[in-house]
Tab-separated table of C-alpha atoms and ligand atoms in Angstrom:
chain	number	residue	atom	x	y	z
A	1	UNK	CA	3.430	-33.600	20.118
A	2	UNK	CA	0.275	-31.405	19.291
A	3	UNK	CA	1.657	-28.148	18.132
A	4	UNK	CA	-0.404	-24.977	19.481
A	5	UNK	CA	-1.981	-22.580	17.346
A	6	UNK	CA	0.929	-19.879	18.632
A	7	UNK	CA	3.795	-21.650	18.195
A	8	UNK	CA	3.337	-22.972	14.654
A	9	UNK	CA	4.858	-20.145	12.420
A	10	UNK	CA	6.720	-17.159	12.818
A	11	UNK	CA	10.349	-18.661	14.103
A	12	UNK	CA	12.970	-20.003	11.128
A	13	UNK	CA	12.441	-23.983	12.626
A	14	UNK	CA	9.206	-24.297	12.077
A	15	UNK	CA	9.450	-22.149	8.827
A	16	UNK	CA	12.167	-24.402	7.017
A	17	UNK	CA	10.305	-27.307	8.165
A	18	UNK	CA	7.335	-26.666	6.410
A	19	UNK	CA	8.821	-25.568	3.375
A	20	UNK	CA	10.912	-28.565	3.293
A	21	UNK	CA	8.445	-30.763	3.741
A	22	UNK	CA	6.329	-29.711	1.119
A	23	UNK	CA	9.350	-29.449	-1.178
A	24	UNK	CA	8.013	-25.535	-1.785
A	25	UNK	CA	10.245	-23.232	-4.682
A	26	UNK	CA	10.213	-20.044	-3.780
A	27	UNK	CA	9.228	-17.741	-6.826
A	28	UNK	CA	10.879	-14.884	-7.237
A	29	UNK	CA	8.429	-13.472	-9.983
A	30	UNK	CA	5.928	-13.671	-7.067
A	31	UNK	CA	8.136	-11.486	-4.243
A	32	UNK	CA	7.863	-14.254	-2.289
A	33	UNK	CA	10.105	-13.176	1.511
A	34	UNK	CA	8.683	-14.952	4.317
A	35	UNK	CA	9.059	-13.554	7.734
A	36	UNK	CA	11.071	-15.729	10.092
A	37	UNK	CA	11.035	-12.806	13.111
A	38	UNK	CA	8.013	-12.832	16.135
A	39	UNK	CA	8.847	-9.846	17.083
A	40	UNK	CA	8.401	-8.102	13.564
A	41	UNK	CA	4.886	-10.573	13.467
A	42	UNK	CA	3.719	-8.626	17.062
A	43	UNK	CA	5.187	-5.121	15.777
A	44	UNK	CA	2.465	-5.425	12.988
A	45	UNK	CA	-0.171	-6.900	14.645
A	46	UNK	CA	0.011	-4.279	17.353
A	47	UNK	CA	0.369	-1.237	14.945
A	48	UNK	CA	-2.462	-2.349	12.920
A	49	UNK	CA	-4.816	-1.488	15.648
A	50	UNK	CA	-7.007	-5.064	15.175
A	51	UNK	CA	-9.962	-5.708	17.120
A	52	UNK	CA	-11.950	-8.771	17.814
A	53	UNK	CA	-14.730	-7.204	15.196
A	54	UNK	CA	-12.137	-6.506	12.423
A	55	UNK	CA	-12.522	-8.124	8.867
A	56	UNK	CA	-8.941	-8.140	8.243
A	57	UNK	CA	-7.778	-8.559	4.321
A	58	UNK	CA	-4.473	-10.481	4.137
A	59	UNK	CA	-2.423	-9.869	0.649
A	60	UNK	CA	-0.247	-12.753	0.507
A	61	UNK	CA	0.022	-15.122	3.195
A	62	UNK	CA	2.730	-16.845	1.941
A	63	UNK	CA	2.337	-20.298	4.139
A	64	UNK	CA	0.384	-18.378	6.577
A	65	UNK	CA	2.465	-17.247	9.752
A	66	UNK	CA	0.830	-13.624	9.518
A	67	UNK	CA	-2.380	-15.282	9.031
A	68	UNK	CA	-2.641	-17.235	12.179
A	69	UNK	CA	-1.769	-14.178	14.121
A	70	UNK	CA	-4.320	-12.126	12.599
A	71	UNK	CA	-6.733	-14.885	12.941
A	72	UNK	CA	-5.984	-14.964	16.616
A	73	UNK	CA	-6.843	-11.262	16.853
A	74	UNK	CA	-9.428	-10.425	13.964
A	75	UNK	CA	-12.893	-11.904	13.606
A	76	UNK	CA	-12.329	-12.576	10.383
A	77	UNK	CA	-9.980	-12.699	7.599
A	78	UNK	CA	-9.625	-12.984	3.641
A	79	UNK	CA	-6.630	-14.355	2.391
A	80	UNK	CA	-5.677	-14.001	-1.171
A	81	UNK	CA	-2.932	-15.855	-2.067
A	82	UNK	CA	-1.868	-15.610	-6.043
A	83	UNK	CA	0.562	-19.062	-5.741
A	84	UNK	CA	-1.212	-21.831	-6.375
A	85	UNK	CA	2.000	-24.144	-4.698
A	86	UNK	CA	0.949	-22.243	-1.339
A	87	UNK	CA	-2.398	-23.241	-1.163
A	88	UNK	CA	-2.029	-26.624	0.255
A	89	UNK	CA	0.235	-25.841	2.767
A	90	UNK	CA	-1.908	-22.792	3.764
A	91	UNK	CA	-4.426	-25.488	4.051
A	92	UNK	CA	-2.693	-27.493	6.700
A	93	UNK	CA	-1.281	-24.168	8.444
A	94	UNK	CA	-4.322	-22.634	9.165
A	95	UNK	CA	-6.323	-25.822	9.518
A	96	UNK	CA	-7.399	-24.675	13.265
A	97	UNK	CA	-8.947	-21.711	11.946
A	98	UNK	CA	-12.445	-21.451	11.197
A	99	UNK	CA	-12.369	-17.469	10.785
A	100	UNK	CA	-10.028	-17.659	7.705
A	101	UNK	CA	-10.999	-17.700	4.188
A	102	UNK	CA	-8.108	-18.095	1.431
A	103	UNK	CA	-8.505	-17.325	-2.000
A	104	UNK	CA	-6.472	-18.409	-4.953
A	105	UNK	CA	-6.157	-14.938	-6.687
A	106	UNK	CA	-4.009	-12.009	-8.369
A	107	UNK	CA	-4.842	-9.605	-5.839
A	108	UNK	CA	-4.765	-6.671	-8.569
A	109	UNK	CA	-7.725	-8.773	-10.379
A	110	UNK	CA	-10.094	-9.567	-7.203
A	111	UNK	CA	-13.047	-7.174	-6.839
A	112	UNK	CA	-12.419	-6.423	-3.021
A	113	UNK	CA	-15.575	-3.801	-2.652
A	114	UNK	CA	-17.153	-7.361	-3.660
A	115	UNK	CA	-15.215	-8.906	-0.728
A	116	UNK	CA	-15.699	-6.494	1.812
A	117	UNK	CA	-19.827	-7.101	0.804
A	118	UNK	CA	-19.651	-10.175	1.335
A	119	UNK	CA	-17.624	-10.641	4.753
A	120	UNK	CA	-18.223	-7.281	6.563
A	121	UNK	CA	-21.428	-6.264	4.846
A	122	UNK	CA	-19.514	-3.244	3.314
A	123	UNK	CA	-18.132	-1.529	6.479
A	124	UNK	CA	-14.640	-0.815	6.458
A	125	UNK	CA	-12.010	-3.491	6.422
A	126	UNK	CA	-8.142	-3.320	7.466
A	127	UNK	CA	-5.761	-4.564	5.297
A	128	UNK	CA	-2.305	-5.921	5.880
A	129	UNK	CA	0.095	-6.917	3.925
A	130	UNK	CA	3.779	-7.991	3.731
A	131	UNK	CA	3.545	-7.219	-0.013
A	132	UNK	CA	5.514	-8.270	-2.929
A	133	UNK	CA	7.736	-5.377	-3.502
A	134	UNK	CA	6.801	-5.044	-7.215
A	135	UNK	CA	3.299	-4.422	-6.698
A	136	UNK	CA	3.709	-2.315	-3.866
A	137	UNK	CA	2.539	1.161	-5.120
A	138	UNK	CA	-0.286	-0.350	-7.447
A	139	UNK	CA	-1.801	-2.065	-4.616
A	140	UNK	CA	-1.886	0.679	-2.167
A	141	UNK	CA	-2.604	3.370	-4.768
A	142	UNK	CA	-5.370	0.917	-5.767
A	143	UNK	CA	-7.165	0.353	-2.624
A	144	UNK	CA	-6.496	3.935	-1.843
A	145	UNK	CA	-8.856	5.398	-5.250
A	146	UNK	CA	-11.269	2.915	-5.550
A	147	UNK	CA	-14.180	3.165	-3.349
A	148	UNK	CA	-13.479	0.757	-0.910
A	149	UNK	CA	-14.345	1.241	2.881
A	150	UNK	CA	-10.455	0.364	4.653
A	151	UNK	CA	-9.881	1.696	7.869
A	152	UNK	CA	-6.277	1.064	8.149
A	153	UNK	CA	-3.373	-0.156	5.654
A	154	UNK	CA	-0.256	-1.727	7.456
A	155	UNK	CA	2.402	-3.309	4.893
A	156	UNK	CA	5.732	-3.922	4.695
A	157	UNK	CA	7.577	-2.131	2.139
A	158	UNK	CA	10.856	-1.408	0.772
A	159	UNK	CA	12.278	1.079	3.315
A	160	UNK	CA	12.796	3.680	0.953
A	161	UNK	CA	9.122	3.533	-0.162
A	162	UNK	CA	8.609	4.117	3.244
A	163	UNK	CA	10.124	7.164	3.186
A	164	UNK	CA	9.028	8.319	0.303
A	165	UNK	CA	5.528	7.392	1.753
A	166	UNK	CA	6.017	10.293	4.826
A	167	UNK	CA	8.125	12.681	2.660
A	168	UNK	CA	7.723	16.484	2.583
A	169	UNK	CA	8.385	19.786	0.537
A	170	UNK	CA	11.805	20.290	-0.125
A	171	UNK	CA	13.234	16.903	0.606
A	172	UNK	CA	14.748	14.397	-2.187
A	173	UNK	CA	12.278	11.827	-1.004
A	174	UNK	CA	9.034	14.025	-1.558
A	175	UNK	CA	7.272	12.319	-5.141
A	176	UNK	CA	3.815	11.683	-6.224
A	177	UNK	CA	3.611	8.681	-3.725
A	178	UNK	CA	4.473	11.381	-1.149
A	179	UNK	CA	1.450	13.694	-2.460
A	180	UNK	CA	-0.974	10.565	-2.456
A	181	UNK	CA	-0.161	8.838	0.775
A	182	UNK	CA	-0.442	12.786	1.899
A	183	UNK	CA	-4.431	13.357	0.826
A	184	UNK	CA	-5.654	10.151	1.822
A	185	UNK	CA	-4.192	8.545	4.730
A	186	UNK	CA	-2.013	9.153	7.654
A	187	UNK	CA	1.110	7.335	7.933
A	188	UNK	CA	2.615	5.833	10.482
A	189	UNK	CA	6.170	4.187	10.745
A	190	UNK	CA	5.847	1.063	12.821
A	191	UNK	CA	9.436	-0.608	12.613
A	192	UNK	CA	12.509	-0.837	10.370
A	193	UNK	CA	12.951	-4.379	9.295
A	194	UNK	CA	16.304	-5.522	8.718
A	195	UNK	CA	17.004	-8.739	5.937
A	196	UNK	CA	17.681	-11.203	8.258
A	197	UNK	CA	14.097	-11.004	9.201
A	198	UNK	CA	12.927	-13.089	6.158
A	199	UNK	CA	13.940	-16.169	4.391
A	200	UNK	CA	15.497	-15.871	1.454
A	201	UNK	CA	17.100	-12.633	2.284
A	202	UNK	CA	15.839	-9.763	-0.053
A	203	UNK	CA	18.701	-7.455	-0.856
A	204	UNK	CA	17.199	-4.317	0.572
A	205	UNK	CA	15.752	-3.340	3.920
A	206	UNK	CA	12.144	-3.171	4.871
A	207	UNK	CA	10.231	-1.248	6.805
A	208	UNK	CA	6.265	-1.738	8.205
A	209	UNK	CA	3.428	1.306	8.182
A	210	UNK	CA	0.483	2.152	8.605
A	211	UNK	CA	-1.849	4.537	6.519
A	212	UNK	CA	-5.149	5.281	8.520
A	213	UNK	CA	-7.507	6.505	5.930
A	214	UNK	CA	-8.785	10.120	6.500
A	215	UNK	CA	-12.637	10.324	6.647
A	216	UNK	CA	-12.016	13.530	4.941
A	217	UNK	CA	-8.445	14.720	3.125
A	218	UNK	CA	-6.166	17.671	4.636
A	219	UNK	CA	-7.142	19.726	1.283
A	220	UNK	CA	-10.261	20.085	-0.329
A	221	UNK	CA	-10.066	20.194	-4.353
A	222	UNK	CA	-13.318	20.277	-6.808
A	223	UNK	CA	-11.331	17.952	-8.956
A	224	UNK	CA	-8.674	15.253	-7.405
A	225	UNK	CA	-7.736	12.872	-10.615
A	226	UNK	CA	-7.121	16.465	-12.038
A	227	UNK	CA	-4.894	17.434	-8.884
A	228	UNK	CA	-3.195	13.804	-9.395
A	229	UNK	CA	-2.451	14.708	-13.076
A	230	UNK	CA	-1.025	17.723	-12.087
A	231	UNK	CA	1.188	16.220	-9.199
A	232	UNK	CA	2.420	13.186	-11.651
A	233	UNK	CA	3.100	16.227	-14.475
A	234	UNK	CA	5.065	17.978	-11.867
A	235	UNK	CA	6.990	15.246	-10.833
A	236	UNK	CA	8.053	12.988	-14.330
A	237	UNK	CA	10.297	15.620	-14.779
A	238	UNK	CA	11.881	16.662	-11.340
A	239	UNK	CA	14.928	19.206	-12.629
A	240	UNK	CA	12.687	20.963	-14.473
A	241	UNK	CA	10.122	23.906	-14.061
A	242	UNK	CA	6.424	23.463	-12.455
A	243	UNK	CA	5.823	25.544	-16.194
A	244	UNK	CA	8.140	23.080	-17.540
A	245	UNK	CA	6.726	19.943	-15.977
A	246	UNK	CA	3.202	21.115	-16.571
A	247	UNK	CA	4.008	22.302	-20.146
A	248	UNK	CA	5.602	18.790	-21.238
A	249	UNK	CA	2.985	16.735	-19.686
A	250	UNK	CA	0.906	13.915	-22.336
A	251	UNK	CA	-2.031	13.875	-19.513
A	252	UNK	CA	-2.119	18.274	-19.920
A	253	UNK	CA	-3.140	20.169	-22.683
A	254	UNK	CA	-2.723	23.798	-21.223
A	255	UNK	CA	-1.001	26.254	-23.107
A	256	UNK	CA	2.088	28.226	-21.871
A	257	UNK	CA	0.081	31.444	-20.862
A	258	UNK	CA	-2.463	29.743	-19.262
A	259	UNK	CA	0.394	27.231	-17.084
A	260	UNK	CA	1.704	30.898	-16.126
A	261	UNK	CA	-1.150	32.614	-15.099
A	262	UNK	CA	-2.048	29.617	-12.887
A	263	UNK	CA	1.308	29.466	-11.059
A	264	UNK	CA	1.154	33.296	-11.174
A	265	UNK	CA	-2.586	32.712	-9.092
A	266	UNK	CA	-0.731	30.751	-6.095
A	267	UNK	CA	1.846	34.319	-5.999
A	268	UNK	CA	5.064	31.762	-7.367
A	269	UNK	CA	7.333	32.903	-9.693
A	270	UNK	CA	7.830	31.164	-12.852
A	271	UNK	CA	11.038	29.514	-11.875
A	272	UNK	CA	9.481	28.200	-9.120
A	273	UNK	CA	9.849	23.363	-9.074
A	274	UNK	CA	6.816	21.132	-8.322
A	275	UNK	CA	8.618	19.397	-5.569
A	276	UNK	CA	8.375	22.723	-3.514
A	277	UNK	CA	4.699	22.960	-3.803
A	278	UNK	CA	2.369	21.898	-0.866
A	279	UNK	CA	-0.440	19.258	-1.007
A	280	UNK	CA	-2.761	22.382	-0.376
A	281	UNK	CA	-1.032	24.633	-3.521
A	282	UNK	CA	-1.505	21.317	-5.429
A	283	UNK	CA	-5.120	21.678	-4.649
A	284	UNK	CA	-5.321	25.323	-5.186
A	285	UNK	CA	-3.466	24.972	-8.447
A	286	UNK	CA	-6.320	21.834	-9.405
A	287	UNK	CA	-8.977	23.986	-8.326
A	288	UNK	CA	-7.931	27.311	-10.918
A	289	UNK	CA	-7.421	24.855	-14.062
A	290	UNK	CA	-10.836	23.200	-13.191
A	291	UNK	CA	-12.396	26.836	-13.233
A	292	UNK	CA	-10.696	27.876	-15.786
A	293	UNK	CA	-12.165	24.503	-18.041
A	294	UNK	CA	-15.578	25.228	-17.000
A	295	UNK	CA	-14.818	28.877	-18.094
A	296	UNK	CA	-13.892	27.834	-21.583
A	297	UNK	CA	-16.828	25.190	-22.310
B	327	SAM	N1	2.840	-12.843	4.285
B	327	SAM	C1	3.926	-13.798	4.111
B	327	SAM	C2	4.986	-13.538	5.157
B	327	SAM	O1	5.015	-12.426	5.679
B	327	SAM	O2	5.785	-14.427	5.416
B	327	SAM	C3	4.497	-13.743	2.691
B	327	SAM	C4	5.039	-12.424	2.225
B	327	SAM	S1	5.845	-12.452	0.645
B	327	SAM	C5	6.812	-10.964	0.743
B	327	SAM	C6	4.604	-11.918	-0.502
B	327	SAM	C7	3.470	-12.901	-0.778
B	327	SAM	O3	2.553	-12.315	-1.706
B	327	SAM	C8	3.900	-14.221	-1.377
B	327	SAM	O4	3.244	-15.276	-0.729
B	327	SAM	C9	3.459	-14.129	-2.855
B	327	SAM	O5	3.210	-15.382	-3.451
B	327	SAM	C10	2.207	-13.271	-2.708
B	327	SAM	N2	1.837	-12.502	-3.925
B	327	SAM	C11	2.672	-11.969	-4.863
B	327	SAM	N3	1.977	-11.307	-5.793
B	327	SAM	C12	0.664	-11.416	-5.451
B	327	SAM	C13	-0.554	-10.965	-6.047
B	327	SAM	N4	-0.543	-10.239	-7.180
B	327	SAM	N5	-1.728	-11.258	-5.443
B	327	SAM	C14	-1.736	-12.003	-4.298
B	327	SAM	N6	-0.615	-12.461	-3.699
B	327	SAM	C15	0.567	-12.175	-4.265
């Protein structure tokens, strides 16, 4: 019988049977957790906000059960795929497609403001992604500092990255990711995903959300990779000091005096830890060391 488009993927049957079929290995080195559950698949179509004029960038498709669904909703979308052993099953998966293009690629090596050129004449894509745990933070913090246009992020990550991801001042969860997510994006939590949702089960739990790109960030700085070389000093040493943290630091070369008179400029105390600062007093701080460079050249 003549499968249709929406019943192909997305249940464990069909799943197994395709992976069986074409005798597919999952690689571990790769991340590879497929999602077996159509109610996670409609949790992240719905939260990331796709319209019928999206160009929608898929990282992994793994044999393509997101895919489909996006390709049902998006006008177009760019699959990039680093397996080679996926690519002819994506082939027959998504053969009733004609709005998907999949690419054979390290995602981390593709030039996407290339990409979005070339399939959206440069206006802002979305991006989804059930991403390979281990690449999860170099992706995102990728896509978030180069220049491309993105609308929306909506990925399915490790559940305590999402929380991390919406952290604040004060708690245990608050990092650098925290700090990032914080300037350029607001996130959204969109569902906790339990293991049973994927074959083969990973050992932790998941969780999908979005990030929709500010068009401008919460705090204004002259300098941000400065700000985000404070923030990472701050926080690769999270017992100790802001002085401390600052002090230590192999990206800083400020000397004690001047660490204290900038914390002393935000009205801290020198005891005072980086994980209590704000993004804003991250900015402030960013914005009295970049004065204070221009002051001594
Ligand atoms: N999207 C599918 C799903 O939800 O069932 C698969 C998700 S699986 C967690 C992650 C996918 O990303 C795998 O298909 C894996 O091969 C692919 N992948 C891993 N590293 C990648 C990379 N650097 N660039 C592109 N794809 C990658």
């Amino acid at each position: 019988m003549e499968q249709t488009k929406k019943s192909l993927l997305g249940n464990p049957q069909n799943t197994i049977e395709v992976i069986k079929r074409h005798q597919f290995a999952f690689q571990k080195k790769f991340g590879q957790n497929f999602l077996i559950d159509p109610h996670v698949l409609d949790k992240i179509i719905t939260a990331a906000q796709i319209t019928d004029g999206d160009c929608v960038l898929e990282i992994g498709p793994g044999i393509g059960t997101m895919t489909q669904r996006l390709a049902e909703s998006a006008r177009h979308v760019i699959a990039v795929e680093i397996d080679k052993n996926l690519i002819p099953i994506l082939e027959e998966t998504l053969k009733e497609y004609h709005n998907i293009t999949v690419i054979n690629q390290d995602i981390l090596k593709m030039d996407i403001p290339g990409l979005v050129d070339e399939y959206n004449q440069g206006a802002p894509i979305k991006v989804v992604a059930n991403l390979p745990y281990y690449i999860t933070t170099p992706i995102i913090m990728g896509l978030f500092e180069s220049q491309v246009p993105i609308d929306n992020l909506t990925v399915m990550v490790q559940k305590e990255v999402a929380q991390r991801m919406q952290a604040g001042p004060g708690s245990k969860d608050y990092g650098a990711l925290s700090l990032a997510v914080q300037y350029y994006a607001q996130p959204y939590l969109a569902a906790n995903v339990p293991p049973n949702c994927f074959i083969p089960r990973p050992g932790v739990g998941s969780a999908v959300i979005r990030l929709s790109r500010h068009r401008r960030p919460p705090a204004q700085t002259e300098n941000p990779a400065l700000m985000f070389r404070l923030i990472r000093a701050s926080f690769n040493q999270r017992r100790k000091t802001l002085q401390n943290g600052l002090n230590n630091s192999p990206e800083l070369s400020y000397s004690r005096e001047v660490i204290a008179a900038a914390i002393e400029s935000l009205g801290l105390g020198p005891s005072v830890r980086g994980e209590a600062l704000t993004l804003e007093q991250f900015a402030r701080l960013a914005d009295w060391f970049d004065a204070y460079e221009k002051k001594e050249k």
